[in-house]
C-alpha atoms as one frame of an Amber mdcrd trajectory, in Angstrom:
protein
  36.852  36.620  19.777  33.956  38.511  20.274  35.319  41.164  17.742  36.246
  37.951  15.134  32.736  36.055  15.861  30.692  39.584  15.230  32.746  39.732
  12.134  31.735  36.193  11.008  28.519  37.568  11.779  28.118  40.113   9.572
  29.935  37.945   6.196  27.339  35.678   6.447  24.708  37.832   6.798  25.715
  39.748   3.751  26.320  36.756   1.863  22.901  35.251   2.546  21.648  39.000
   1.745  23.302  38.725  -1.659  22.403  35.243  -2.753  18.728  36.014  -2.152
  18.672  39.402  -3.746  20.112  37.181  -6.962  16.663  35.392  -6.882  14.408
  38.596  -6.055  16.098  40.465  -8.559  15.602  37.801 -11.308  11.747  37.483
 -10.554   9.823  39.146 -13.416  12.690  39.365 -15.690  12.499  36.405 -17.429
  12.177  34.984 -20.576  13.984  37.993 -22.275  16.045  40.177 -19.586  14.036
  43.473 -18.881  15.690  45.274 -16.326  13.007  47.564 -15.296  10.764  44.787
 -14.519  10.250  42.536 -11.127   9.954  43.716  -7.295  13.919  45.232  -7.834
  14.147  46.816 -10.811  17.386  48.945 -12.404  20.876  48.127 -11.883  21.963
  46.068  -9.374  25.498  45.028  -8.434  26.371  42.605  -5.295  29.411  42.204
  -3.271  29.369  38.556  -3.094  32.699  37.548  -2.274  34.278  41.289  -1.263
  32.799  40.753   2.814  36.002  41.152   4.178  36.755  44.304   2.965  33.799
  45.751   5.057  33.702  43.979   8.055  37.315  44.085   8.767  37.006  47.728
   9.183  33.599  48.686  10.364  34.573  46.266  13.751  36.476  49.082  14.694
  34.420  51.830  14.521  31.157  53.350  16.276  28.072  55.121  15.390  29.674
  58.693  14.816  32.330  57.320  12.741  31.465  58.125   8.644  31.270  55.360
   6.435  30.645  56.250   2.354  30.688  53.579  -0.110  30.225  53.105  -3.697
  27.447  51.479  -5.883  28.346  48.085  -5.079  27.334  49.035  -0.935  24.996
  46.215   0.556  28.260  44.750   2.527  29.432  48.298   4.059  26.012  49.099
   4.841  25.341  45.646   6.581  28.834  46.269   8.563  28.323  49.901   9.942
  24.707  48.714  11.308  22.223  50.269   8.640  18.606  49.018   8.926  18.298
  45.968   7.166  14.009  46.112   7.006  14.738  49.898   6.036  17.032  49.402
   3.559  15.897  46.411   1.945  12.888  48.297   1.344  13.999  51.236   0.201
  16.382  48.588  -2.941  12.683  47.648  -3.452  11.602  51.080  -4.010   8.807
  51.096  -0.746   7.818  54.000   1.401   8.704  52.511   4.812  12.521  52.142
   2.887  15.265  54.589   3.861  14.885  57.570   1.111  10.863  56.471   1.051
  11.748  54.058  -1.825  13.226  57.528  -4.008  16.493  56.222  -4.118  17.110
  52.605  -4.590  20.127  50.387  -3.896  22.945  52.686  -5.184  21.264  55.535
  -2.705  21.005  54.343   0.502  21.263  56.899   3.160  20.919  56.303   7.454
  22.260  59.488   9.477  21.256  57.446  12.322  24.626  55.303  11.772  26.406
  57.844   9.385  26.864  55.764   6.223  25.945  56.853   2.855  27.104  55.570
  -0.819  26.085  57.036  -4.631  26.157  55.735  -7.786  29.410  58.459  -9.175
  32.884  56.941  -9.043  34.586  57.788  -6.511  32.434  60.761  -5.465  32.174
  59.254  -1.908  35.962  60.114  -1.222  35.330  64.287  -0.708  32.252  63.674
   1.489  34.077  61.451   3.517  37.000  64.178   3.909  34.316  66.518   4.732
  33.045  64.639   7.647  36.768  64.100   8.775  37.351  67.969   8.347  34.076
  68.321  10.537  35.615  66.021  13.082  39.112  67.819  13.438  37.128  70.821
  13.661  35.175  69.888  16.550  37.598  68.398  18.392  36.280  64.708  18.445
  38.274  61.418  17.660  35.564  60.317  15.020  37.000  58.724  12.154  35.517
  58.790   7.907  36.142  55.773   5.765  35.765  56.175   2.167  35.281  52.576
   0.176  36.249  52.590  -3.156  36.656  50.412  -6.399  40.278  50.137  -7.291
  39.059  51.749 -10.679  38.175  55.535  -8.588  41.233  55.322  -7.548  42.217
  56.595 -10.943  39.929  59.667 -10.746  40.333  63.007  -9.587  38.180  63.087
  -6.603  40.850  60.425  -4.767  43.799  62.520  -5.567  42.401  65.844  -4.649
  40.763  64.513  -1.459  44.286  62.453  -0.351  46.186  65.857  -0.905  44.056
  68.028   1.084  43.266  65.084   3.880  47.397  64.868   4.013  47.576  68.796
   3.790  44.936  69.501   6.763  45.828  65.761   8.414  42.325  64.634   8.410
  41.120  61.133  10.111  40.531  59.927   6.948  40.450  56.043   5.541  40.097
  55.466   1.991  39.638  51.268   1.349  40.541  50.007  -1.896  38.790  47.340
  -3.013  40.463  45.670  -5.746  38.340  43.150  -7.208  40.651  43.110 -10.285
  38.073  44.624 -12.693  36.603  48.141 -12.844  33.687  47.015 -14.819  35.501
  45.007 -17.489  38.827  46.581 -17.463  41.586  44.555 -15.757  43.605  46.515
 -13.097  47.144  46.250 -14.595  45.055  47.754 -18.365  44.120  51.195 -16.294
  46.506  51.459 -12.952  49.986  52.346 -13.137  51.094  51.221  -9.809  50.581
  47.255  -8.514  48.439  48.400  -5.307  46.782  51.481  -4.671  48.672  52.070
  -0.919  52.257  52.775  -2.808  50.332  56.373  -3.715  50.262  57.159   0.221
  53.539  57.981  -0.320  52.958  60.969  -2.768  51.222  62.298   0.149  53.435
  61.831   2.966  50.378  59.510   3.991  50.284  55.463   5.705  49.530  52.842
   3.096  48.941  49.113   3.905  48.043  46.198   1.674  45.923  43.188   2.382
  46.397  39.956   0.332  44.402  37.314  -0.412  41.060  38.794   0.532  42.000
  37.894   4.331  39.617  39.204   6.718  42.109  38.760   9.857  44.778  40.747
   7.775  42.251  43.590   6.832  41.642  43.726  10.871  44.787  43.642  11.773
  45.557  46.671   9.234  42.373  48.763   9.574  42.903  48.160  13.553  46.149
  50.148  12.981  44.521  52.912  10.713  41.978  53.740  12.868  44.092  53.822
  16.004  46.455  56.318  13.790  43.304  58.326  12.855  41.951  58.731  16.151
  45.311  59.757  17.513  45.384  62.664  15.097  48.614  61.170  13.058  46.325
  61.450   9.794  44.840  59.746   7.111  45.607  56.188   5.469  45.071  54.229
   2.432  44.431  50.186   2.662  44.197  48.311  -0.152  42.503  44.953  -0.223
  42.787  42.559  -2.764  39.095  40.719  -2.795  37.353  38.720  -5.038  33.796
  39.640  -7.022  32.431  36.331  -7.511  29.561  37.535  -9.871  29.356  40.015
 -12.938  29.559  43.956 -12.355  26.014  44.158 -12.521  23.336  41.502 -12.675
  22.745  40.141 -16.280  26.691  41.263 -17.003  27.714  38.232 -19.549  31.459
  38.436 -17.757  33.218  37.808 -21.321  36.460  39.416 -20.249  37.240  36.556
 -17.718  37.784  33.244 -17.803  34.822  31.026 -17.241  37.126  29.101 -14.593
  38.247  32.191 -13.092  35.037  32.378 -10.753  35.135  28.625  -9.473  38.803
  28.945  -8.550  38.245  31.706  -6.469  35.034  30.348  -4.237  37.814  27.840
  -3.081  39.212  30.681  -1.174  36.384  31.970   0.226  36.773  33.939   2.953
  34.062  33.247   5.071  35.034  29.978   4.885  38.362  30.413   6.242  37.191
  32.687   8.901  34.518  30.101   9.508  37.490  27.555  10.248  39.814  29.590
  12.179  37.257  30.415  14.739  36.436  26.673  15.250  40.266  25.824  14.935
  41.189  28.226  17.899  38.605  26.038  19.921  36.861  29.226  21.946  33.676
  28.522  19.809  32.018  25.628  19.155  30.080  24.163  15.826  26.785  24.512
  17.790  27.287  28.661  18.459  28.693  28.943  14.750  25.538  27.630  13.792
  23.753  29.756  15.938  25.098  32.610  14.581  24.619  31.920  11.144  20.666
  30.805  12.047  20.331  33.972  13.389  22.065  36.130  10.513  19.895  34.313
   8.075  16.828  34.976   9.657  17.061  39.013   9.995  17.788  38.521   6.087
  14.621  36.685   5.853  12.630  39.383   8.278  14.031  42.243   6.329  13.108
  40.762   2.758   9.458  39.600   3.836   9.372  43.699   5.686   9.895  44.811
   2.122   7.737  42.857   0.154   5.054  43.742   2.809   5.739  47.292   2.689
   3.585  49.415   0.446   4.563  51.623  -2.618   4.468  54.984  -2.544   1.387
  57.228  -3.329   1.806  58.854  -6.839   1.714  62.107  -5.300   4.660  61.579
  -2.754   7.009  61.765  -6.269   6.226  65.523  -5.779   7.757  65.992  -1.883
  11.177  66.056  -1.066  11.939  67.762  -3.977  14.961  70.447  -4.822  14.480
  73.464  -7.001  16.154  76.510  -7.695
């Protein structure tokens, strides 16, 4: 039950964080949308609705396990325990950020909890495979998890990494978040298989499919995958059917999907589902649930305030931490 309460807290924290980011990101970008204006310039990819994919597996991980994430990374970072204040400051471009304000929201890196993300589609899978190889070579039971979107499963890095992971029997888990769209392209128009867990058979490894954006089903599938990885039984592909409530990026007109789609998906909200399940189990009271929600929101509010109060880097700092050849 404690693990389920932890999952609920992280899901609430992630959802509230993204809801706040919607408001913060739009500051200064009206009346004509200007992607470079406001306290958070640049593109913004939010994960509202996809929370079960992250918490369902991160609940089984430790600080020694590695997680790589794609360009929609906030729910993964929160579930892995990335410092929320430093993460938010990084997104704001402040000197107190994880990367001193130089990376932004698609390039978060926190070595303290072995988390990283990047904007290149499927690029995190080889990095996770490398971490899994390091774990095996050092005789550790550390696991590496690579989160990707369903579109990334068609990239070469997916197949090359899984081929080697299977060949070398690495403790690698690839979590495919199927939110139905690769940017604006429906999955059925880009992918030859119904679900990417079926591709596990091509490499002789385990595969699992989680239907309905279900946090409990994700918990169970991930528990088995992590246990196999720690026991030296090789890689797993998990695909979860999840839901992206917002556009591919903030400002996306979303002309590719029916206007009734998202309201319908919100009726199936996984946070509400887990909340109701905890209450129906009669081991958690309404008062305790409200306390969890309040604490989660407090941490988010403090992180945003920390980011706003932090200083921007000095101009000359642009010449530091630069690689040349």
